[in-house]
mmCIF file of C-alpha atoms in Angstrom:
data_model
loop_
_atom_site.group_PDB
_atom_site.id
_atom_site.type_symbol
_atom_site.label_atom_id
_atom_site.label_comp_id
_atom_site.label_asym_id
_atom_site.label_seq_id
_atom_site.Cartn_x
_atom_site.Cartn_y
_atom_site.Cartn_z
ATOM 1 C CA UNK A 616 0.000 0.000 0.000
ATOM 2 C CA UNK A 617 2.766 2.348 0.961
ATOM 3 C CA UNK A 618 4.594 1.364 -2.189
ATOM 4 C CA UNK A 619 1.534 2.075 -4.341
ATOM 5 C CA UNK A 620 1.092 5.429 -2.680
ATOM 6 C CA UNK A 621 4.683 6.345 -3.411
ATOM 7 C CA UNK A 622 4.132 5.565 -7.084
ATOM 8 C CA UNK A 623 1.037 7.777 -7.168
ATOM 9 C CA UNK A 624 2.907 10.640 -5.527
ATOM 10 C CA UNK A 625 5.786 10.281 -7.968
ATOM 11 C CA UNK A 626 3.348 10.336 -10.883
ATOM 12 C CA UNK A 627 1.684 13.504 -9.610
ATOM 13 C CA UNK A 628 4.989 15.292 -9.157
ATOM 14 C CA UNK A 629 6.019 14.589 -12.728
ATOM 15 C CA UNK A 630 2.594 15.031 -14.236
ATOM 16 C CA UNK A 631 2.629 18.753 -14.966
ATOM 17 C CA UNK A 632 5.492 18.452 -17.437
ATOM 18 C CA UNK A 633 4.908 14.876 -18.524
ATOM 19 C CA UNK A 634 1.250 15.168 -19.424
ATOM 20 C CA UNK A 635 1.881 18.166 -21.627
ATOM 21 C CA UNK A 636 4.244 16.223 -23.857
ATOM 22 C CA UNK A 637 2.701 14.264 -26.685
ATOM 23 C CA UNK A 638 6.146 12.951 -27.603
ATOM 24 C CA UNK A 639 8.020 11.855 -24.479
ATOM 25 C CA UNK A 640 11.586 13.156 -24.236
ATOM 26 C CA UNK A 641 12.933 9.607 -24.484
ATOM 27 C CA UNK A 642 11.227 9.125 -27.882
ATOM 28 C CA UNK A 643 12.681 12.242 -29.544
ATOM 29 C CA UNK A 644 14.540 11.672 -32.799
ATOM 30 C CA UNK A 645 16.330 14.281 -34.839
ATOM 31 C CA UNK A 646 15.211 14.705 -38.444
ATOM 32 C CA UNK A 647 18.633 13.484 -39.593
ATOM 33 C CA UNK A 648 17.805 9.961 -38.351
ATOM 34 C CA UNK A 649 15.017 9.806 -40.946
ATOM 35 C CA UNK A 650 17.351 10.859 -43.776
ATOM 36 C CA UNK A 651 19.222 8.541 -46.126
ATOM 37 C CA UNK A 652 22.891 7.636 -45.749
ATOM 38 C CA UNK A 653 23.911 10.154 -48.438
ATOM 39 C CA UNK A 654 22.274 13.093 -46.648
ATOM 40 C CA UNK A 655 23.678 11.964 -43.299
ATOM 41 C CA UNK A 656 27.167 11.765 -44.795
ATOM 42 C CA UNK A 657 26.808 15.223 -46.327
ATOM 43 C CA UNK A 658 25.780 16.768 -43.014
ATOM 44 C CA UNK A 659 28.514 15.148 -40.959
ATOM 45 C CA UNK A 660 31.364 16.206 -43.262
ATOM 46 C CA UNK A 661 32.174 19.906 -42.854
ATOM 47 C CA UNK A 662 33.794 20.103 -46.277
ATOM 48 C CA UNK A 663 30.918 18.436 -48.147
ATOM 49 C CA UNK A 664 28.239 20.232 -46.091
ATOM 50 C CA UNK A 665 27.260 23.267 -48.215
ATOM 51 C CA UNK A 666 25.829 24.999 -45.132
ATOM 52 C CA UNK A 667 29.414 25.655 -44.016
ATOM 53 C CA UNK A 668 29.670 28.254 -46.810
ATOM 54 C CA UNK A 669 27.118 30.297 -44.866
ATOM 55 C CA UNK A 670 28.940 29.710 -41.584
ATOM 56 C CA UNK A 671 32.130 31.023 -43.136
ATOM 57 C CA UNK A 672 30.356 34.059 -44.570
ATOM 58 C CA UNK A 673 28.701 34.650 -41.197
ATOM 59 C CA UNK A 674 32.122 34.768 -39.579
ATOM 60 C CA UNK A 675 33.211 37.476 -42.032
ATOM 61 C CA UNK A 676 30.064 39.492 -41.295
ATOM 62 C CA UNK A 677 30.536 39.020 -37.548
ATOM 63 C CA UNK A 678 33.819 40.911 -37.785
ATOM 64 C CA UNK A 679 32.700 43.495 -40.360
ATOM 65 C CA UNK A 680 31.794 47.017 -39.108
ATOM 66 C CA UNK A 681 28.238 48.023 -39.982
ATOM 67 C CA UNK A 682 25.923 50.993 -39.528
ATOM 68 C CA UNK A 683 26.347 54.509 -38.164
ATOM 69 C CA UNK A 684 28.354 53.333 -35.149
ATOM 70 C CA UNK A 685 30.938 51.589 -37.300
ATOM 71 C CA UNK A 686 30.904 48.700 -34.869
ATOM 72 C CA UNK A 687 30.918 45.017 -35.692
ATOM 73 C CA UNK A 688 29.285 42.204 -33.743
ATOM 74 C CA UNK A 689 32.733 41.362 -32.390
ATOM 75 C CA UNK A 690 33.254 44.915 -31.042
ATOM 76 C CA UNK A 691 30.827 44.043 -28.224
ATOM 77 C CA UNK A 692 30.599 40.249 -28.264
ATOM 78 C CA UNK A 693 34.232 39.392 -28.950
ATOM 79 C CA UNK A 694 34.919 35.921 -30.213
ATOM 80 C CA UNK A 695 31.711 34.127 -31.119
ATOM 81 C CA UNK A 696 33.010 30.692 -30.153
ATOM 82 C CA UNK A 697 33.041 31.917 -26.553
ATOM 83 C CA UNK A 698 30.312 34.541 -26.283
ATOM 84 C CA UNK A 699 27.738 32.837 -28.508
ATOM 85 C CA UNK A 700 28.223 29.279 -27.265
ATOM 86 C CA UNK A 701 24.845 28.046 -26.039
ATOM 87 C CA UNK A 702 22.946 31.185 -27.027
ATOM 88 C CA UNK A 703 20.938 29.523 -29.820
ATOM 89 C CA UNK A 704 19.701 26.822 -27.434
ATOM 90 C CA UNK A 705 17.652 29.476 -25.603
ATOM 91 C CA UNK A 706 15.837 30.971 -28.600
ATOM 92 C CA UNK A 707 13.069 32.004 -29.283
ATOM 93 C CA UNK A 708 13.121 34.076 -26.101
ATOM 94 C CA UNK A 709 11.212 37.027 -24.686
ATOM 95 C CA UNK A 710 12.988 40.353 -25.008
ATOM 96 C CA UNK A 711 11.845 42.904 -22.452
ATOM 97 C CA UNK A 712 13.127 45.917 -24.407
ATOM 98 C CA UNK A 713 11.323 44.868 -27.563
ATOM 99 C CA UNK A 714 8.375 43.662 -25.481
ATOM 100 C CA UNK A 715 8.013 40.624 -27.731
ATOM 101 C CA UNK A 716 9.195 37.116 -28.422
ATOM 102 C CA UNK A 717 12.239 37.029 -30.668
ATOM 103 C CA UNK A 718 13.753 34.192 -32.597
ATOM 104 C CA UNK A 719 17.482 34.259 -33.310
ATOM 105 C CA UNK A 720 16.990 36.109 -36.604
ATOM 106 C CA UNK A 721 14.895 38.806 -34.893
ATOM 107 C CA UNK A 722 17.434 39.119 -32.076
ATOM 108 C CA UNK A 723 20.334 39.585 -34.479
ATOM 109 C CA UNK A 724 18.398 42.120 -36.514
ATOM 110 C CA UNK A 725 17.397 43.974 -33.337
ATOM 111 C CA UNK A 726 21.057 44.252 -32.356
ATOM 112 C CA UNK A 727 21.881 45.400 -35.843
ATOM 113 C CA UNK A 728 19.271 48.147 -36.063
ATOM 114 C CA UNK A 729 19.418 49.412 -32.466
ATOM 115 C CA UNK A 730 23.025 48.837 -31.410
ATOM 116 C CA UNK A 731 24.924 49.115 -34.683
ATOM 117 C CA UNK A 732 22.340 51.521 -36.127
ATOM 118 C CA UNK A 733 22.505 49.746 -39.446
ATOM 119 C CA UNK A 734 19.736 49.088 -41.931
ATOM 120 C CA UNK A 735 17.615 46.042 -41.045
ATOM 121 C CA UNK A 736 18.348 42.795 -42.839
ATOM 122 C CA UNK A 737 15.342 41.236 -44.573
ATOM 123 C CA UNK A 738 14.280 37.728 -43.572
ATOM 124 C CA UNK A 739 15.868 35.092 -45.826
ATOM 125 C CA UNK A 740 18.507 37.577 -47.016
ATOM 126 C CA UNK A 741 21.897 35.971 -47.403
ATOM 127 C CA UNK A 742 23.438 38.236 -44.767
ATOM 128 C CA UNK A 743 20.857 37.478 -42.069
ATOM 129 C CA UNK A 744 20.964 33.766 -42.872
ATOM 130 C CA UNK A 745 24.760 33.779 -42.685
ATOM 131 C CA UNK A 746 24.867 35.584 -39.329
ATOM 132 C CA UNK A 747 22.130 33.391 -37.858
ATOM 133 C CA UNK A 748 23.832 30.238 -39.082
ATOM 134 C CA UNK A 749 27.170 31.387 -37.714
ATOM 135 C CA UNK A 750 25.696 32.180 -34.292
ATOM 136 C CA UNK A 751 23.651 28.970 -34.125
ATOM 137 C CA UNK A 752 26.683 26.967 -35.276
ATOM 138 C CA UNK A 753 28.504 28.007 -32.075
ATOM 139 C CA UNK A 754 25.933 25.890 -30.191
ATOM 140 C CA UNK A 755 26.291 22.807 -32.373
ATOM 141 C CA UNK A 756 26.004 19.718 -30.206
ATOM 142 C CA UNK A 757 24.391 21.553 -27.284
ATOM 143 C CA UNK A 758 20.855 20.544 -26.231
ATOM 144 C CA UNK A 759 17.896 22.840 -26.819
ATOM 145 C CA UNK A 760 16.470 24.334 -23.640
ATOM 146 C CA UNK A 761 14.081 27.250 -24.130
ATOM 147 C CA UNK A 762 12.172 28.934 -21.332
ATOM 148 C CA UNK A 763 8.384 28.876 -21.526
ATOM 149 C CA UNK A 764 7.873 30.660 -18.221
ATOM 150 C CA UNK A 765 6.700 34.202 -17.561
ATOM 151 C CA UNK A 766 5.995 36.329 -20.609
ATOM 152 C CA UNK A 767 6.920 33.439 -22.943
ATOM 153 C CA UNK A 768 4.033 31.323 -21.654
ATOM 154 C CA UNK A 769 1.323 32.983 -23.763
ATOM 155 C CA UNK A 770 3.403 32.601 -26.941
ATOM 156 C CA UNK A 771 4.075 28.982 -26.061
ATOM 157 C CA UNK A 772 0.360 28.272 -25.663
ATOM 158 C CA UNK A 773 -0.406 29.962 -28.983
ATOM 159 C CA UNK A 774 2.297 27.888 -30.662
ATOM 160 C CA UNK A 775 0.974 24.712 -29.133
ATOM 161 C CA UNK A 776 -2.580 25.549 -30.264
ATOM 162 C CA UNK A 777 -1.325 26.260 -33.788
ATOM 163 C CA UNK A 778 0.383 22.854 -33.860
ATOM 164 C CA UNK A 779 -2.808 21.082 -32.783
ATOM 165 C CA UNK A 780 -5.247 23.006 -34.970
ATOM 166 C CA UNK A 781 -6.380 21.775 -38.365
ATOM 167 C CA UNK A 782 -5.358 24.024 -41.259
ATOM 168 C CA UNK A 783 -6.154 24.597 -44.903
ATOM 169 C CA UNK A 784 -8.064 22.765 -47.590
ATOM 170 C CA UNK A 785 -6.649 19.424 -46.561
ATOM 171 C CA UNK A 786 -7.799 20.111 -43.030
ATOM 172 C CA UNK A 787 -4.859 18.550 -41.238
ATOM 173 C CA UNK A 788 -2.919 19.580 -38.169
ATOM 174 C CA UNK A 789 0.852 19.491 -37.621
ATOM 175 C CA UNK A 790 0.293 17.002 -34.815
ATOM 176 C CA UNK A 791 -1.380 14.465 -37.092
ATOM 177 C CA UNK A 792 1.779 13.953 -39.122
ATOM 178 C CA UNK A 793 4.539 14.775 -36.670
ATOM 179 C CA UNK A 794 3.141 13.355 -33.401
ATOM 180 C CA UNK A 795 0.884 10.569 -34.612
ATOM 181 C CA UNK A 796 2.410 9.311 -37.852
ATOM 182 C CA UNK A 797 6.140 9.976 -37.722
ATOM 183 C CA UNK A 798 8.233 7.154 -39.107
ATOM 184 C CA UNK A 799 5.638 6.360 -41.781
ATOM 185 C CA UNK A 800 5.862 7.598 -45.325
ATOM 186 C CA UNK A 801 4.109 10.371 -47.196
ATOM 187 C CA UNK A 802 4.586 9.199 -50.783
ATOM 188 C CA UNK A 803 8.358 8.691 -51.013
ATOM 189 C CA UNK A 804 9.331 10.782 -48.015
ATOM 190 C CA UNK A 805 9.587 9.560 -44.433
ATOM 191 C CA UNK A 806 7.601 11.706 -41.984
ATOM 192 C CA UNK A 807 9.900 13.103 -39.309
ATOM 193 C CA UNK A 808 8.955 14.227 -35.837
ATOM 194 C CA UNK A 809 9.239 17.810 -37.023
ATOM 195 C CA UNK A 810 12.110 19.121 -34.925
ATOM 196 C CA UNK A 811 13.892 22.287 -36.011
ATOM 197 C CA UNK A 812 17.317 21.407 -34.623
ATOM 198 C CA UNK A 813 19.048 21.488 -38.023
ATOM 199 C CA UNK A 814 18.069 25.036 -38.880
ATOM 200 C CA UNK A 815 19.154 27.259 -40.484
ATOM 201 C CA UNK A 816 19.705 24.219 -42.692
ATOM 202 C CA UNK A 817 20.778 23.442 -46.230
ATOM 203 C CA UNK A 818 17.839 21.874 -47.998
ATOM 204 C CA UNK A 819 18.531 19.965 -51.195
ATOM 205 C CA UNK A 820 15.045 20.875 -52.439
ATOM 206 C CA UNK A 821 15.910 24.564 -52.088
ATOM 207 C CA UNK A 822 19.450 24.131 -53.387
ATOM 208 C CA UNK A 823 20.264 26.678 -50.702
ATOM 209 C CA UNK A 824 20.328 27.328 -46.992
ATOM 210 C CA UNK A 825 17.131 28.600 -45.389
ATOM 211 C CA UNK A 826 15.665 29.478 -42.017
ATOM 212 C CA UNK A 827 13.350 27.451 -39.837
ATOM 213 C CA UNK A 828 10.565 29.887 -40.695
ATOM 214 C CA UNK A 829 11.036 29.176 -44.384
ATOM 215 C CA UNK A 830 10.698 25.486 -43.635
ATOM 216 C CA UNK A 831 7.647 26.085 -41.448
ATOM 217 C CA UNK A 832 6.010 28.043 -44.257
ATOM 218 C CA UNK A 833 6.490 25.098 -46.611
ATOM 219 C CA UNK A 834 4.144 22.865 -44.598
ATOM 220 C CA UNK A 835 1.040 25.124 -44.935
ATOM 221 C CA UNK A 836 1.809 25.343 -48.648
ATOM 222 C CA UNK A 837 1.782 21.540 -48.890
ATOM 223 C CA UNK A 838 -1.553 21.234 -47.102
ATOM 224 C CA UNK A 839 -3.041 24.187 -49.023
ATOM 225 C CA UNK A 840 -3.334 26.476 -46.037
ATOM 226 C CA UNK A 841 -2.567 30.182 -45.711
ATOM 227 C CA UNK A 842 1.162 30.727 -45.230
ATOM 228 C CA UNK A 843 1.958 33.218 -42.472
ATOM 229 C CA UNK A 844 4.418 35.804 -43.833
ATOM 230 C CA UNK A 845 8.107 35.528 -42.869
ATOM 231 C CA UNK A 846 8.662 37.139 -39.488
ATOM 232 C CA UNK A 847 5.004 36.748 -38.436
ATOM 233 C CA UNK A 848 4.422 36.263 -34.720
ATOM 234 C CA UNK A 849 2.527 32.993 -35.394
ATOM 235 C CA UNK A 850 5.750 31.551 -36.747
ATOM 236 C CA UNK A 851 7.798 32.727 -33.759
ATOM 237 C CA UNK A 852 5.177 31.185 -31.425
ATOM 238 C CA UNK A 853 5.415 27.944 -33.366
ATOM 239 C CA UNK A 854 9.226 28.050 -33.252
ATOM 240 C CA UNK A 855 9.004 28.353 -29.462
ATOM 241 C CA UNK A 856 6.627 25.411 -29.142
ATOM 242 C CA UNK A 857 8.837 23.314 -31.428
ATOM 243 C CA UNK A 858 11.979 24.204 -29.474
ATOM 244 C CA UNK A 859 10.293 23.184 -26.231
ATOM 245 C CA UNK A 860 8.975 20.035 -27.864
ATOM 246 C CA UNK A 861 12.517 19.140 -28.997
ATOM 247 C CA UNK A 862 14.022 19.908 -25.580
ATOM 248 C CA UNK A 863 17.316 18.099 -25.092
ATOM 249 C CA UNK A 864 17.981 17.380 -28.770
ATOM 250 C CA UNK A 865 21.336 18.806 -29.882
ATOM 251 C CA UNK A 866 21.575 21.690 -32.348
ATOM 252 C CA UNK A 867 22.984 20.553 -35.715
ATOM 253 C CA UNK A 868 23.341 23.879 -37.515
ATOM 254 C CA UNK A 869 24.086 23.831 -40.369
ATOM 255 C CA UNK A 870 22.066 20.655 -40.906
ATOM 256 C CA UNK A 871 21.387 19.100 -44.303
ATOM 257 C CA UNK A 872 17.901 17.977 -45.251
ATOM 258 C CA UNK A 873 16.155 16.715 -48.369
ATOM 259 C CA UNK B 1110 30.304 36.688 -54.503
ATOM 260 C CA UNK B 1111 32.648 33.830 -55.349
ATOM 261 C CA UNK B 1112 33.863 31.844 -52.414
ATOM 262 C CA UNK B 1113 34.835 28.287 -51.726
ATOM 263 C CA UNK B 1114 36.103 25.896 -49.116
ATOM 264 C CA UNK B 1115 39.162 23.790 -49.896
ATOM 265 C CA UNK B 1116 40.486 20.789 -48.060
ATOM 266 C CA UNK B 1117 43.847 19.052 -48.589
ATOM 267 C CA UNK B 1118 45.879 17.003 -46.108
ATOM 268 C CA UNK B 1119 48.300 19.007 -43.946
ATOM 269 C CA UNK B 1120 51.195 16.912 -45.263
ATOM 270 C CA UNK B 1121 51.363 14.605 -48.274
ATOM 271 C CA UNK B 1122 53.776 11.843 -49.208
ATOM 272 C CA UNK B 1123 56.029 12.332 -52.232
ATOM 273 C CA UNK B 1124 54.644 10.591 -55.307
ATOM 274 C CA UNK B 1125 51.566 9.281 -53.474
ATOM 275 C CA UNK B 1126 48.108 10.483 -54.648
ATOM 276 C CA UNK B 1127 46.340 12.693 -52.102
ATOM 277 C CA UNK B 1128 42.719 13.774 -51.920
ATOM 278 C CA UNK B 1129 41.671 17.301 -52.839
ATOM 279 C CA UNK B 1130 38.178 18.480 -51.967
ATOM 280 C CA UNK B 1131 36.573 21.779 -52.890
ATOM 281 C CA UNK B 1132 33.112 23.203 -52.319
ATOM 282 C CA UNK B 1133 32.266 26.225 -54.479
ATOM 283 C CA UNK B 1134 29.409 28.607 -53.783
ATOM 284 C CA UNK B 1135 27.386 28.912 -56.988
ATOM 285 C CA UNK B 1136 23.621 28.768 -57.686
ATOM 286 C CA UNK B 1137 24.083 26.622 -60.869
ATOM 287 C CA UNK B 1138 20.933 28.064 -62.453
ATOM 288 C CA UNK B 1139 19.609 25.607 -64.997
ATOM 289 C CA UNK B 1140 17.608 28.143 -67.004
ATOM 290 C CA UNK B 1141 14.449 26.130 -66.418
ATOM 291 C CA UNK B 1142 13.311 27.969 -63.297
ATOM 292 C CA UNK B 1143 11.126 31.070 -63.013
ATOM 293 C CA UNK B 1144 11.148 33.744 -60.341
ATOM 294 C CA UNK B 1145 8.139 34.713 -58.189
ATOM 295 C CA UNK B 1146 6.673 36.879 -60.949
ATOM 296 C CA UNK B 1147 6.956 34.052 -63.483
ATOM 297 C CA UNK B 1148 9.918 35.523 -65.343
ATOM 298 C CA UNK B 1149 12.494 32.935 -66.441
ATOM 299 C CA UNK B 1150 15.762 32.999 -64.499
ATOM 300 C CA UNK B 1151 18.553 32.930 -67.094
ATOM 301 C CA UNK B 1152 20.780 29.914 -67.165
ATOM 302 C CA UNK B 1153 24.114 30.395 -65.453
ATOM 303 C CA UNK B 1154 26.221 27.430 -64.451
ATOM 304 C CA UNK B 1155 29.946 27.076 -63.876
ATOM 305 C CA UNK B 1156 31.496 26.678 -67.302
ATOM 306 C CA UNK B 1157 34.966 25.468 -66.421
ATOM 307 C CA UNK B 1158 36.977 24.581 -63.374
ATOM 308 C CA UNK B 1159 40.760 24.305 -63.536
ATOM 309 C CA UNK B 1160 43.194 23.035 -60.963
ATOM 310 C CA UNK B 1161 46.926 23.672 -61.346
ATOM 311 C CA UNK B 1162 49.878 22.521 -59.303
ATOM 312 C CA UNK B 1163 52.874 24.866 -59.448
ATOM 313 C CA UNK B 1164 51.442 26.190 -62.711
ATOM 314 C CA UNK B 1165 50.980 22.781 -64.296
ATOM 315 C CA UNK B 1166 47.369 21.911 -65.146
ATOM 316 C CA UNK B 1167 46.274 18.792 -63.292
ATOM 317 C CA UNK B 1168 42.512 18.890 -63.774
ATOM 318 C CA UNK B 1169 40.079 20.656 -66.088
ATOM 319 C CA UNK B 1170 36.369 20.072 -65.567
ATOM 320 C CA UNK B 1171 33.455 21.267 -67.649
ATOM 321 C CA UNK B 1172 30.361 21.464 -65.479
ATOM 322 C CA UNK B 1173 26.839 21.445 -66.843
ATOM 323 C CA UNK B 1174 23.296 22.254 -65.752
ATOM 324 C CA UNK B 1175 22.854 18.718 -64.375
ATOM 325 C CA UNK B 1176 25.142 19.509 -61.454
ATOM 326 C CA UNK B 1177 23.516 20.757 -58.248
ATOM 327 C CA UNK B 1178 24.050 24.176 -56.704
ATOM 328 C CA UNK B 1179 27.257 24.711 -54.718
ATOM 329 C CA UNK B 1180 29.251 22.016 -56.528
ATOM 330 C CA UNK B 1181 31.472 19.761 -54.462
ATOM 331 C CA UNK B 1182 34.436 18.288 -56.327
ATOM 332 C CA UNK B 1183 36.734 15.586 -55.068
ATOM 333 C CA UNK B 1184 39.769 14.339 -56.933
ATOM 334 C CA UNK B 1185 43.309 13.070 -56.452
ATOM 335 C CA UNK B 1186 46.608 14.769 -57.209
ATOM 336 C CA UNK B 1187 50.171 13.477 -56.975
ATOM 337 C CA UNK B 1188 52.971 15.831 -55.933
ATOM 338 C CA UNK B 1189 56.705 15.399 -56.454
ATOM 339 C CA UNK B 1190 57.643 18.496 -54.458
ATOM 340 C CA UNK B 1191 56.008 21.047 -52.134
ATOM 341 C CA UNK B 1192 54.132 23.809 -53.865
ATOM 342 C CA UNK B 1193 50.903 25.583 -54.460
ATOM 343 C CA UNK B 1194 47.588 24.205 -55.680
ATOM 344 C CA UNK B 1195 45.528 26.856 -57.425
ATOM 345 C CA UNK B 1196 41.895 26.575 -58.405
ATOM 346 C CA UNK B 1197 40.116 28.767 -60.925
ATOM 347 C CA UNK B 1198 36.574 28.709 -62.146
ATOM 348 C CA UNK B 1199 34.425 30.818 -64.419
ATOM 349 C CA UNK B 1200 30.662 30.760 -64.883
ATOM 350 C CA UNK B 1201 28.618 31.436 -68.001
ATOM 351 C CA UNK B 1202 28.072 35.061 -66.926
ATOM 352 C CA UNK B 1203 31.855 35.478 -66.931
ATOM 353 C CA UNK B 1204 32.231 35.762 -63.152
ATOM 354 C CA UNK B 1205 35.554 34.301 -62.052
ATOM 355 C CA UNK B 1206 36.605 32.857 -58.748
ATOM 356 C CA UNK B 1207 39.844 31.465 -57.460
ATOM 357 C CA UNK B 1208 41.350 29.842 -54.422
ATOM 358 C CA UNK B 1209 44.832 28.628 -53.520
ATOM 359 C CA UNK B 1210 46.330 26.332 -50.940
ATOM 360 C CA UNK B 1211 49.878 25.325 -50.062
ATOM 361 C CA UNK B 1212 50.874 21.652 -50.199
ATOM 362 C CA UNK B 1213 53.755 20.346 -48.110
ATOM 363 C CA UNK B 1214 55.492 17.201 -49.342
ATOM 364 C CA UNK B 1215 57.284 15.120 -46.723
#
C-alpha cells in the first residue's frame, strides 16, 4: 500500500510536465535519423556540407563594421566561439526591451538596427541567414532548452494551439503527421517528428540554406493552407513550441535535409 | 560573390596520390526555373573549373546544368615536391573565382 502510494505521488509530481508532452523526451529523434545515408554523410562532413559556406560568410560578417556606429558584432561580443556558445539553445526568447518574443533572426536584426544603427536585414537575405547560421553553429552539439515561463508562456500556448489546430483545404494539423504518424511515409518521403534542430539548414530541395521559418512556411503550402508571412508572430510562437517540444535534442546547424 | 572551401591534407607523401576536396558557392541556375513573378531565371552554371599545381594543369572540368548548386568536387593529385595548388573557375556570366592552398610534401 505504501509502495503504491509512493508511485502515485511520484506520478503527480512529474505530471505537470509529462502530461503536456505528446512525444516523451525519451522518444525524440532528430530529423537526420530519418534521412538517407547520403544526406547523413553530407551533413557530418564539414567540407561536403554546403551549409558551411554560410557559416564562413557569417564569420566574415561578424567581424565586419556596420551601420552609423561603425561597430561590428565582435566589437561588443568578442569571439563568437566563446560569447555565442549556447545562445541559440535558448531561442526564441522574450525580449523585455522589444516587449516581444524574438527568434534568433529577430534578435540579431534587433542588435543590428538598435546597437549598430545599421539598416535592417530582410528575412531570408543571405546576410541574415549567414549571421544566424554562424551564431547557431557556435551551439552545435548543445541541447535545446528554451524557457516557456513568464511572458513566454502565452506565446508557447499559442504555438501549441497552432500545432494542434487543423489548417487549410486538406484540413490537417501538424500534430497528425509529426506526433501521430512519424516514421511512416508520405509518398516517397519519411515523416519526421518535425524538430527544427538542423536550422538554419541546407535543404537539397531549395538548393540553398534557409531558415526554420522558411521550412515552417512550406508545410502550410503543402496542405493548401494560408502561409503566415516571414517574421510573423505565429511563426515565432510555433518556433518556441517546437523548441520546447525538442528539448534536449542537440543543435545541428548547419544541418542538411532533403 | 565567389567563395569556396578547400580541403587538402596538412602533409602529403612524395609521389603518393592525395585527396583534394573543394566546395564552391554557386547557384548553378539551370535556365528552367522562373522567379516569383513568373519571369524565367537565365541559365548560369559554372562553365569550367581548372586546378593547377605549381602552374601545371592537373585537372580541367566542364560542369553542366545537371550539377547541383554549390558544386562539391573531389579528386586526387600526386605531388613530387612542395608547392601551391591553385583553383580557378568561371561561370557562363563570366564571373571568375579562385582559391589557392599550399601543399607540403614530406
